[in-house]
Structures are given as structure tokens and as C-alpha cells.
Amino acid sequence: MDRAHSLETEQLSDEELLVYARQILLDGWDIDAQLRLKSARIVIIGAGGLGCPASETLVRAGIGQVYLIDDDVIEASNLQRQTLFLPDDINKPKALTAAQMLKRINPLISVKSTIARLSEDNAYELLDMASGKPDLLLDCTDNFATRDVINRISVRYQIPLLSASAIAMQGQLALFEPHLDTGCYHCVFGSVVDEIEADERTCANSGVLASTTAIMGNLQANAALQYLGLTKNPLTNKLLLWDGSRMQQRLMGYRKDPECPVCSSH
């Protein structure tokens, strides 16, 4: 999609102006920023502890098209932090249930979902690349192996990737732009093949505080809003580290690995 052309032809309805009024009043945010959100198409992989708060905030803010991909079902242990689900939703598919709730939260936007596991083999079809590339991928998954796959898809199709993680009382966040050749997830974290058995920590086996996923999901949404609405990456070559136990947040710089097996040849 030619987003510049889209902004020229798109308008905000009276209802949209009312719903997003407090946002449009912000210094540095205007009608054009809101229109950029309205014309944006994002894909969220993972509708769990991170995907729920991130998608809810983005939907309330006015992201035009949201697509959720998740192959899991809701369990009782998810309700502590996965904010789009209720006790009656147990055993239902996460992607479909989350999409239904998001559409209730904001009927002004488009939400769709697929019950599937994203892979390099099905990425072109699942991401609907025939209709054009998504403006942003949001990695809201909970293990290194899946994040590695999503990063490879991001690099292969040159789609910006906003990757978040949350475990215990800690979280990480980075926004990679493969088309700018500034590095990828693999440049920061290296190969996970040899580390999976040694350090495959997930919420299921290590625990996570409810506030950790809420904070990291909303930090992810904050970065997405700036990137899509203001066309600025607040995390250029930076990894955000959140430590909830100490109430501290810091940024760590990184550089592209010239020998990265994922992005060095692109």
C-alpha cells in the first residue's frame, strides 16, 4: 500500500474524531498521525500475556487493521495475565477469542485472526503477502526458537519487527528495521540452537508476575504507536531492559553483526 497516497484519500469520521480526541490533542500528534494509524496493517504473533495488552492498547488507539496469529487455547492459568480472556473462555482458541473481544472494544477498526503456528514455510500465505507487506510484525511469543523463526521471516520479507519478551519480573524490547540494514534479533541474541535446552525459560516453567506482561505489552504498543503514527523508531539500535524487582529501566546499544547468518546477506 502507498501510505502517502492513502493519507491523501483517507479521512477520520466524526465518530473517530470523538473516540481519538485525547490522542489527537497531544503535542507532536495530529490528524496525520492518526490517519497513519488508521491506514496501518499489523500482524501480532502470539495472543497471550504480551499479545493481549499490546493488541488492546493498539486497537483502542486506532490501528486500522490488526491480524492475530496463535495456535493455542485458553487455560485457567492464563487468566492471571492474559487480559482479553474471561473464565468462560477456557478451552477456546486464543486468537479467535482475542479478536472477538478486540472488535467489541473498538468496532471502528478491522480485526481478523488465524488459528495457526507461523513458520517460514507458511509465512507468505499467513501474512497475506500477496496483498502487500504488513507495516509491522509484533512478536508476542514466549520462547527463543519461535522468535528466531519470526526474525528470519522479518529479514526475508524485509518487514519491521517489534520483539518483546517477559519472564518473572523482567522484560526486553527491541524494534528491528531490516530494510535499513541495522541488525536483527539474531545480531543481538545470537544462535539459540545450542541454548534451547540450557535456557528455554517460559512463563509455564519459570513463572511471571501479572504486571510484567502488562508493562512489556504496553511498552511494545507505545513503540508501535510512535513507529506507525510518527514514523520514528524510539529504539533504533537499542535494546530496552525492564527490571520490575528494582523498578529500573535502561537501554543497551547493539550493532549489526557483519557475519550474521540471518541478515548479513540481505
PDB file of C-alpha atoms in Angstrom:
ATOM      1  CA  MET A   1       0.000   0.000   0.000  1.00  0.00           C
ATOM      2  CA  ASP A   2       1.177   3.534  -0.794  1.00  0.00           C
ATOM      3  CA  ARG A   3       0.591   5.035   2.637  1.00  0.00           C
ATOM      4  CA  ALA A   4       1.270   8.603   1.471  1.00  0.00           C
ATOM      5  CA  HIS A   5      -1.486   8.253  -1.128  1.00  0.00           C
ATOM      6  CA  SER A   6      -3.720   6.625   1.484  1.00  0.00           C
ATOM      7  CA  LEU A   7      -3.386   9.629   3.804  1.00  0.00           C
ATOM      8  CA  GLU A   8      -4.480  11.933   0.998  1.00  0.00           C
ATOM      9  CA  THR A   9      -7.684   9.984   0.421  1.00  0.00           C
ATOM     10  CA  GLU A  10      -8.476   8.817   3.967  1.00  0.00           C
ATOM     11  CA  GLN A  11     -10.414  10.872   6.433  1.00  0.00           C
ATOM     12  CA  LEU A  12     -11.436  10.453  10.030  1.00  0.00           C
ATOM     13  CA  SER A  13     -15.146  10.127  10.623  1.00  0.00           C
ATOM     14  CA  ASP A  14     -16.896  12.213  13.270  1.00  0.00           C
ATOM     15  CA  GLU A  15     -17.038   9.123  15.484  1.00  0.00           C
ATOM     16  CA  GLU A  16     -13.302   8.503  15.076  1.00  0.00           C
ATOM     17  CA  LEU A  17     -12.532  12.132  15.882  1.00  0.00           C
ATOM     18  CA  LEU A  18     -14.557  11.762  19.077  1.00  0.00           C
ATOM     19  CA  VAL A  19     -13.033   8.439  20.155  1.00  0.00           C
ATOM     20  CA  TYR A  20      -9.426   9.518  19.461  1.00  0.00           C
ATOM     21  CA  ALA A  21      -9.832  13.148  20.574  1.00  0.00           C
ATOM     22  CA  ARG A  22      -7.489  12.979  23.581  1.00  0.00           C
ATOM     23  CA  GLN A  23      -4.788  11.416  21.433  1.00  0.00           C
ATOM     24  CA  ILE A  24      -5.108  13.979  18.638  1.00  0.00           C
ATOM     25  CA  LEU A  25      -4.758  16.780  21.206  1.00  0.00           C
ATOM     26  CA  LEU A  26      -1.267  15.583  22.150  1.00  0.00           C
ATOM     27  CA  ASP A  27       1.694  17.813  21.335  1.00  0.00           C
ATOM     28  CA  GLY A  28       3.511  16.168  18.441  1.00  0.00           C
ATOM     29  CA  TRP A  29       0.469  14.109  17.453  1.00  0.00           C
ATOM     30  CA  ASP A  30      -2.062  15.331  14.909  1.00  0.00           C
ATOM     31  CA  ILE A  31      -4.656  14.235  12.369  1.00  0.00           C
ATOM     32  CA  ASP A  32      -1.968  12.927  10.019  1.00  0.00           C
ATOM     33  CA  ALA A  33      -0.522  10.744  12.785  1.00  0.00           C
ATOM     34  CA  GLN A  34      -3.979   9.340  13.498  1.00  0.00           C
ATOM     35  CA  LEU A  35      -4.541   8.728   9.799  1.00  0.00           C
ATOM     36  CA  ARG A  36      -1.255   6.831   9.618  1.00  0.00           C
ATOM     37  CA  LEU A  37      -2.547   4.558  12.366  1.00  0.00           C
ATOM     38  CA  LYS A  38      -5.840   4.120  10.539  1.00  0.00           C
ATOM     39  CA  SER A  39      -4.038   3.065   7.341  1.00  0.00           C
ATOM     40  CA  ALA A  40      -1.611   0.708   9.117  1.00  0.00           C
ATOM     41  CA  ARG A  41      -1.783  -3.080   8.944  1.00  0.00           C
ATOM     42  CA  ILE A  42      -0.037  -5.020  11.694  1.00  0.00           C
ATOM     43  CA  VAL A  43       0.411  -8.707  12.442  1.00  0.00           C
ATOM     44  CA  ILE A  44       0.645  -9.873  16.063  1.00  0.00           C
ATOM     45  CA  ILE A  45       2.130 -13.314  16.579  1.00  0.00           C
ATOM     46  CA  GLY A  46       1.002 -14.609  19.957  1.00  0.00           C
ATOM     47  CA  ALA A  47      -2.270 -13.730  21.710  1.00  0.00           C
ATOM     48  CA  GLY A  48      -1.109 -14.398  25.260  1.00  0.00           C
ATOM     49  CA  GLY A  49       0.439 -12.382  28.082  1.00  0.00           C
ATOM     50  CA  LEU A  50       2.099  -9.858  25.750  1.00  0.00           C
ATOM     51  CA  GLY A  51      -0.289 -10.043  22.824  1.00  0.00           C
ATOM     52  CA  CYS A  52      -3.365  -9.235  24.928  1.00  0.00           C
ATOM     53  CA  PRO A  53      -2.244  -5.866  26.400  1.00  0.00           C
ATOM     54  CA  ALA A  54      -0.326  -4.847  23.261  1.00  0.00           C
ATOM     55  CA  SER A  55      -3.246  -5.518  20.926  1.00  0.00           C
ATOM     56  CA  GLU A  56      -5.815  -3.941  23.241  1.00  0.00           C
ATOM     57  CA  THR A  57      -3.870  -0.683  23.549  1.00  0.00           C
ATOM     58  CA  LEU A  58      -3.231  -0.522  19.799  1.00  0.00           C
ATOM     59  CA  VAL A  59      -6.867  -1.236  18.982  1.00  0.00           C
ATOM     60  CA  ARG A  60      -8.075   1.432  21.402  1.00  0.00           C
ATOM     61  CA  ALA A  61      -5.575   3.871  19.857  1.00  0.00           C
ATOM     62  CA  GLY A  62      -6.950   3.323  16.346  1.00  0.00           C
ATOM     63  CA  ILE A  63      -4.690   0.911  14.455  1.00  0.00           C
ATOM     64  CA  GLY A  64      -6.637   0.245  11.258  1.00  0.00           C
ATOM     65  CA  GLN A  65      -6.035  -3.457  10.642  1.00  0.00           C
ATOM     66  CA  VAL A  66      -4.944  -5.989  13.253  1.00  0.00           C
ATOM     67  CA  TYR A  67      -4.241  -9.628  12.456  1.00  0.00           C
ATOM     68  CA  LEU A  68      -3.679 -12.148  15.276  1.00  0.00           C
ATOM     69  CA  ILE A  69      -1.892 -15.468  14.765  1.00  0.00           C
ATOM     70  CA  ASP A  70      -1.856 -18.074  17.561  1.00  0.00           C
ATOM     71  CA  ASP A  71      -2.417 -21.842  17.656  1.00  0.00           C
ATOM     72  CA  ASP A  72      -3.022 -22.211  21.408  1.00  0.00           C
ATOM     73  CA  VAL A  73      -6.159 -22.478  23.545  1.00  0.00           C
ATOM     74  CA  ILE A  74      -7.010 -20.619  26.752  1.00  0.00           C
ATOM     75  CA  GLU A  75      -6.178 -22.317  30.054  1.00  0.00           C
ATOM     76  CA  ALA A  76      -7.130 -21.351  33.590  1.00  0.00           C
ATOM     77  CA  SER A  77      -3.514 -20.379  34.347  1.00  0.00           C
ATOM     78  CA  ASN A  78      -3.633 -17.803  31.526  1.00  0.00           C
ATOM     79  CA  LEU A  79      -6.316 -15.675  33.207  1.00  0.00           C
ATOM     80  CA  GLN A  80      -3.828 -14.165  35.697  1.00  0.00           C
ATOM     81  CA  ARG A  81      -2.244 -12.030  32.946  1.00  0.00           C
ATOM     82  CA  GLN A  82      -3.972 -12.552  29.584  1.00  0.00           C
ATOM     83  CA  THR A  83      -6.342  -9.645  29.891  1.00  0.00           C
ATOM     84  CA  LEU A  84      -8.678 -10.273  26.943  1.00  0.00           C
ATOM     85  CA  PHE A  85      -9.937 -13.570  28.371  1.00  0.00           C
ATOM     86  CA  LEU A  86     -12.559 -14.493  30.988  1.00  0.00           C
ATOM     87  CA  PRO A  87     -13.200 -17.753  32.892  1.00  0.00           C
ATOM     88  CA  ASP A  88     -15.941 -18.698  30.409  1.00  0.00           C
ATOM     89  CA  ASP A  89     -13.325 -18.625  27.622  1.00  0.00           C
ATOM     90  CA  ILE A  90     -11.275 -21.566  28.933  1.00  0.00           C
ATOM     91  CA  ASN A  91     -10.572 -24.138  26.175  1.00  0.00           C
ATOM     92  CA  LYS A  92     -11.441 -21.663  23.421  1.00  0.00           C
ATOM     93  CA  PRO A  93      -8.840 -20.658  20.783  1.00  0.00           C
ATOM     94  CA  LYS A  94      -6.814 -17.647  21.905  1.00  0.00           C
ATOM     95  CA  ALA A  95      -6.584 -15.956  18.500  1.00  0.00           C
ATOM     96  CA  LEU A  96     -10.303 -16.125  17.748  1.00  0.00           C
ATOM     97  CA  THR A  97     -11.396 -15.172  21.285  1.00  0.00           C
ATOM     98  CA  ALA A  98      -8.988 -12.230  21.455  1.00  0.00           C
ATOM     99  CA  ALA A  99     -10.110 -10.983  18.038  1.00  0.00           C
ATOM    100  CA  GLN A 100     -13.758 -11.084  19.095  1.00  0.00           C
ATOM    101  CA  MET A 101     -13.013  -9.097  22.255  1.00  0.00           C
ATOM    102  CA  LEU A 102     -10.909  -6.531  20.370  1.00  0.00           C
ATOM    103  CA  LYS A 103     -13.728  -5.972  17.893  1.00  0.00           C
ATOM    104  CA  ARG A 104     -16.079  -5.297  20.812  1.00  0.00           C
ATOM    105  CA  ILE A 105     -13.578  -2.844  22.301  1.00  0.00           C
ATOM    106  CA  ASN A 106     -13.297  -0.847  19.067  1.00  0.00           C
ATOM    107  CA  PRO A 107     -15.767  -1.567  16.248  1.00  0.00           C
ATOM    108  CA  LEU A 108     -14.119   1.164  14.160  1.00  0.00           C
ATOM    109  CA  ILE A 109     -11.133  -0.988  13.244  1.00  0.00           C
ATOM    110  CA  SER A 110     -10.641  -4.291  11.390  1.00  0.00           C
ATOM    111  CA  VAL A 111      -9.557  -7.385  13.332  1.00  0.00           C
ATOM    112  CA  LYS A 112      -9.011 -10.870  11.994  1.00  0.00           C
ATOM    113  CA  SER A 113      -7.364 -13.985  13.341  1.00  0.00           C
ATOM    114  CA  THR A 114      -5.932 -17.320  12.305  1.00  0.00           C
ATOM    115  CA  ILE A 115      -5.524 -20.400  14.484  1.00  0.00           C
ATOM    116  CA  ALA A 116      -2.104 -21.486  13.264  1.00  0.00           C
ATOM    117  CA  ARG A 117       1.604 -21.611  14.079  1.00  0.00           C
ATOM    118  CA  LEU A 118       3.626 -19.235  11.924  1.00  0.00           C
ATOM    119  CA  SER A 119       6.590 -20.826  10.147  1.00  0.00           C
ATOM    120  CA  GLU A 120       8.959 -19.957   7.334  1.00  0.00           C
ATOM    121  CA  ASP A 121       7.016 -22.334   5.099  1.00  0.00           C
ATOM    122  CA  ASN A 122       3.572 -20.764   5.613  1.00  0.00           C
ATOM    123  CA  ALA A 123       4.615 -17.155   6.256  1.00  0.00           C
ATOM    124  CA  TYR A 124       3.889 -15.824   2.752  1.00  0.00           C
ATOM    125  CA  GLU A 125       0.344 -17.175   2.868  1.00  0.00           C
ATOM    126  CA  LEU A 126      -0.418 -16.391   6.521  1.00  0.00           C
ATOM    127  CA  LEU A 127       0.917 -12.831   6.309  1.00  0.00           C
ATOM    128  CA  ASP A 128      -1.140 -12.279   3.142  1.00  0.00           C
ATOM    129  CA  MET A 129       1.944 -11.037   1.323  1.00  0.00           C
ATOM    130  CA  ALA A 130       0.047 -11.155  -1.976  1.00  0.00           C
ATOM    131  CA  SER A 131      -1.877  -8.092  -0.736  1.00  0.00           C
ATOM    132  CA  GLY A 132       1.310  -6.291   0.310  1.00  0.00           C
ATOM    133  CA  LYS A 133       3.632  -6.422   3.282  1.00  0.00           C
ATOM    134  CA  PRO A 134       2.317  -5.639   6.770  1.00  0.00           C
ATOM    135  CA  ASP A 135       3.614  -2.363   8.180  1.00  0.00           C
ATOM    136  CA  LEU A 136       4.835  -4.086  11.354  1.00  0.00           C
ATOM    137  CA  LEU A 137       5.238  -7.531  12.905  1.00  0.00           C
ATOM    138  CA  LEU A 138       4.791  -7.756  16.664  1.00  0.00           C
ATOM    139  CA  ASP A 139       6.478 -10.764  18.236  1.00  0.00           C
ATOM    140  CA  CYS A 140       4.489 -11.557  21.386  1.00  0.00           C
ATOM    141  CA  THR A 141       5.624 -15.165  21.738  1.00  0.00           C
ATOM    142  CA  ASP A 142       7.319 -16.752  24.727  1.00  0.00           C
ATOM    143  CA  ASN A 143      10.303 -18.798  23.518  1.00  0.00           C
ATOM    144  CA  PHE A 144      13.606 -18.259  21.730  1.00  0.00           C
ATOM    145  CA  ALA A 145      13.037 -20.795  18.965  1.00  0.00           C
ATOM    146  CA  THR A 146       9.815 -19.140  17.783  1.00  0.00           C
ATOM    147  CA  ARG A 147      11.362 -15.668  17.993  1.00  0.00           C
ATOM    148  CA  ASP A 148      14.220 -16.881  15.830  1.00  0.00           C
ATOM    149  CA  VAL A 149      11.756 -18.068  13.180  1.00  0.00           C
ATOM    150  CA  ILE A 150       9.863 -14.763  13.256  1.00  0.00           C
ATOM    151  CA  ASN A 151      13.133 -12.861  12.902  1.00  0.00           C
ATOM    152  CA  ARG A 152      14.044 -14.903   9.823  1.00  0.00           C
ATOM    153  CA  ILE A 153      10.647 -14.108   8.319  1.00  0.00           C
ATOM    154  CA  SER A 154      11.139 -10.407   9.105  1.00  0.00           C
ATOM    155  CA  VAL A 155      14.516 -10.357   7.360  1.00  0.00           C
ATOM    156  CA  ARG A 156      13.409 -12.473   4.426  1.00  0.00           C
ATOM    157  CA  TYR A 157      10.444 -10.229   3.597  1.00  0.00           C
ATOM    158  CA  GLN A 158      12.005  -7.003   4.901  1.00  0.00           C
ATOM    159  CA  ILE A 159       9.210  -6.315   7.398  1.00  0.00           C
ATOM    160  CA  PRO A 160       9.932  -4.257  10.561  1.00  0.00           C
ATOM    161  CA  LEU A 161       9.859  -6.426  13.684  1.00  0.00           C
ATOM    162  CA  LEU A 162       8.922  -5.248  17.177  1.00  0.00           C
ATOM    163  CA  SER A 163      10.027  -8.011  19.537  1.00  0.00           C
ATOM    164  CA  ALA A 164       9.080  -8.156  23.230  1.00  0.00           C
ATOM    165  CA  SER A 165       9.692 -10.715  25.939  1.00  0.00           C
ATOM    166  CA  ALA A 166       8.612 -11.068  29.552  1.00  0.00           C
ATOM    167  CA  ILE A 167       9.595 -13.534  32.256  1.00  0.00           C
ATOM    168  CA  ALA A 168       9.338 -13.377  36.043  1.00  0.00           C
ATOM    169  CA  MET A 169       9.768  -9.622  36.769  1.00  0.00           C
ATOM    170  CA  GLN A 170      11.937  -8.770  33.763  1.00  0.00           C
ATOM    171  CA  GLY A 171      11.360  -7.840  30.145  1.00  0.00           C
ATOM    172  CA  GLN A 172      13.106  -6.849  26.927  1.00  0.00           C
ATOM    173  CA  LEU A 173      12.028  -4.862  23.884  1.00  0.00           C
ATOM    174  CA  ALA A 174      13.607  -4.046  20.511  1.00  0.00           C
ATOM    175  CA  LEU A 175      12.410  -2.701  17.157  1.00  0.00           C
ATOM    176  CA  PHE A 176      14.353  -4.023  14.159  1.00  0.00           C
ATOM    177  CA  GLU A 177      14.192  -2.453  10.695  1.00  0.00           C
ATOM    178  CA  PRO A 178      15.699  -4.944   8.221  1.00  0.00           C
ATOM    179  CA  HIS A 179      15.279  -2.599   5.245  1.00  0.00           C
ATOM    180  CA  LEU A 180      17.740  -0.203   6.909  1.00  0.00           C
ATOM    181  CA  ASP A 181      20.307  -2.989   7.394  1.00  0.00           C
ATOM    182  CA  THR A 182      20.906  -2.024  11.041  1.00  0.00           C
ATOM    183  CA  GLY A 183      20.846  -5.514  12.519  1.00  0.00           C
ATOM    184  CA  CYS A 184      18.291  -8.118  13.536  1.00  0.00           C
ATOM    185  CA  TYR A 185      17.237 -10.231  16.517  1.00  0.00           C
ATOM    186  CA  HIS A 186      19.994 -12.729  15.773  1.00  0.00           C
ATOM    187  CA  CYS A 187      22.613  -9.951  15.863  1.00  0.00           C
ATOM    188  CA  VAL A 188      21.598  -9.221  19.464  1.00  0.00           C
ATOM    189  CA  PHE A 189      20.903 -12.678  20.860  1.00  0.00           C
ATOM    190  CA  GLY A 190      22.961 -14.959  18.618  1.00  0.00           C
ATOM    191  CA  SER A 191      22.136 -18.530  17.774  1.00  0.00           C
ATOM    192  CA  VAL A 192      19.589 -20.223  20.000  1.00  0.00           C
ATOM    193  CA  VAL A 193      20.096 -23.735  18.702  1.00  0.00           C
ATOM    194  CA  ASP A 194      22.687 -24.647  21.344  1.00  0.00           C
ATOM    195  CA  GLU A 195      20.935 -22.716  24.104  1.00  0.00           C
ATOM    196  CA  ILE A 196      17.411 -24.060  23.848  1.00  0.00           C
ATOM    197  CA  GLU A 197      17.912 -26.973  26.249  1.00  0.00           C
ATOM    198  CA  ALA A 198      20.045 -24.907  28.628  1.00  0.00           C
ATOM    199  CA  ASP A 199      17.901 -21.784  28.789  1.00  0.00           C
ATOM    200  CA  GLU A 200      14.422 -22.469  27.428  1.00  0.00           C
ATOM    201  CA  ARG A 201      12.595 -20.449  30.064  1.00  0.00           C
ATOM    202  CA  THR A 202       8.914 -19.724  29.525  1.00  0.00           C
ATOM    203  CA  CYS A 203       6.087 -18.447  31.684  1.00  0.00           C
ATOM    204  CA  ALA A 204       4.919 -22.048  32.050  1.00  0.00           C
ATOM    205  CA  ASN A 205       8.105 -23.275  33.694  1.00  0.00           C
ATOM    206  CA  SER A 206       9.546 -20.106  35.263  1.00  0.00           C
ATOM    207  CA  GLY A 207       6.555 -18.011  36.294  1.00  0.00           C
ATOM    208  CA  VAL A 208       5.731 -14.394  35.529  1.00  0.00           C
ATOM    209  CA  LEU A 209       4.208 -11.555  37.533  1.00  0.00           C
ATOM    210  CA  ALA A 210       0.959 -10.265  36.033  1.00  0.00           C
ATOM    211  CA  SER A 211       2.304  -6.715  35.913  1.00  0.00           C
ATOM    212  CA  THR A 212       5.389  -7.752  33.907  1.00  0.00           C
ATOM    213  CA  THR A 213       3.436  -8.790  30.827  1.00  0.00           C
ATOM    214  CA  ALA A 214       1.106  -5.786  31.169  1.00  0.00           C
ATOM    215  CA  ILE A 215       4.058  -3.387  31.300  1.00  0.00           C
ATOM    216  CA  MET A 216       6.016  -5.007  28.482  1.00  0.00           C
ATOM    217  CA  GLY A 217       2.938  -5.359  26.267  1.00  0.00           C
ATOM    218  CA  ASN A 218       2.161  -1.678  26.687  1.00  0.00           C
ATOM    219  CA  LEU A 219       5.781  -0.638  26.146  1.00  0.00           C
ATOM    220  CA  GLN A 220       5.556  -2.639  22.931  1.00  0.00           C
ATOM    221  CA  ALA A 221       2.355  -0.812  21.996  1.00  0.00           C
ATOM    222  CA  ASN A 222       3.994   2.526  22.817  1.00  0.00           C
ATOM    223  CA  ALA A 223       6.866   1.809  20.438  1.00  0.00           C
ATOM    224  CA  ALA A 224       4.428   0.656  17.742  1.00  0.00           C
ATOM    225  CA  LEU A 225       2.337   3.824  18.037  1.00  0.00           C
ATOM    226  CA  GLN A 226       5.392   6.026  17.620  1.00  0.00           C
ATOM    227  CA  TYR A 227       6.694   3.968  14.725  1.00  0.00           C
ATOM    228  CA  LEU A 228       3.397   3.819  12.847  1.00  0.00           C
ATOM    229  CA  GLY A 229       1.919   7.186  13.807  1.00  0.00           C
ATOM    230  CA  LEU A 230       5.035   9.359  13.895  1.00  0.00           C
ATOM    231  CA  THR A 231       7.250   7.274  11.547  1.00  0.00           C
ATOM    232  CA  LYS A 232      10.000   7.208  14.178  1.00  0.00           C
ATOM    233  CA  ASN A 233      11.799   4.329  15.809  1.00  0.00           C
ATOM    234  CA  PRO A 234      12.336   5.170  19.501  1.00  0.00           C
ATOM    235  CA  LEU A 235      14.578   2.107  19.838  1.00  0.00           C
ATOM    236  CA  THR A 236      16.982   2.476  16.903  1.00  0.00           C
ATOM    237  CA  ASN A 237      19.871   0.072  17.653  1.00  0.00           C
ATOM    238  CA  LYS A 238      18.731  -0.077  21.284  1.00  0.00           C
ATOM    239  CA  LEU A 239      17.551  -2.946  23.465  1.00  0.00           C
ATOM    240  CA  LEU A 240      15.232  -1.850  26.280  1.00  0.00           C
ATOM    241  CA  LEU A 241      15.675  -3.798  29.517  1.00  0.00           C
ATOM    242  CA  TRP A 242      12.991  -3.659  32.233  1.00  0.00           C
ATOM    243  CA  ASP A 243      13.639  -4.898  35.774  1.00  0.00           C
ATOM    244  CA  GLY A 244      10.428  -4.863  37.775  1.00  0.00           C
ATOM    245  CA  SER A 245      12.004  -6.038  41.018  1.00  0.00           C
ATOM    246  CA  ARG A 246      14.172  -2.906  41.115  1.00  0.00           C
ATOM    247  CA  MET A 247      11.758  -0.651  39.239  1.00  0.00           C
ATOM    248  CA  GLN A 248      14.511   0.138  36.761  1.00  0.00           C
ATOM    249  CA  GLN A 249      14.611   0.532  33.013  1.00  0.00           C
ATOM    250  CA  ARG A 250      17.695   1.006  30.861  1.00  0.00           C
ATOM    251  CA  LEU A 251      18.759   0.992  27.213  1.00  0.00           C
ATOM    252  CA  MET A 252      21.627  -1.073  25.867  1.00  0.00           C
ATOM    253  CA  GLY A 253      23.096  -0.346  22.443  1.00  0.00           C
ATOM    254  CA  TYR A 254      23.792  -3.006  19.819  1.00  0.00           C
ATOM    255  CA  ARG A 255      25.373  -3.134  16.365  1.00  0.00           C
ATOM    256  CA  LYS A 256      24.706  -5.198  13.288  1.00  0.00           C
ATOM    257  CA  ASP A 257      26.818  -8.340  13.187  1.00  0.00           C
ATOM    258  CA  PRO A 258      28.644  -8.239   9.805  1.00  0.00           C
ATOM    259  CA  GLU A 259      28.796 -12.047   9.885  1.00  0.00           C
ATOM    260  CA  CYS A 260      25.192 -12.612  10.994  1.00  0.00           C
ATOM    261  CA  PRO A 261      23.927 -15.740   9.204  1.00  0.00           C
ATOM    262  CA  VAL A 262      20.400 -14.292   9.076  1.00  0.00           C
ATOM    263  CA  CYS A 263      20.759 -10.690   7.883  1.00  0.00           C
ATOM    264  CA  SER A 264      24.334 -10.248   6.611  1.00  0.00           C
ATOM    265  CA  SER A 265      23.442 -11.429   3.106  1.00  0.00           C
ATOM    266  CA  HIS A 266      20.427  -9.100   2.754  1.00  0.00           C
TER     267      HIS A 266
END
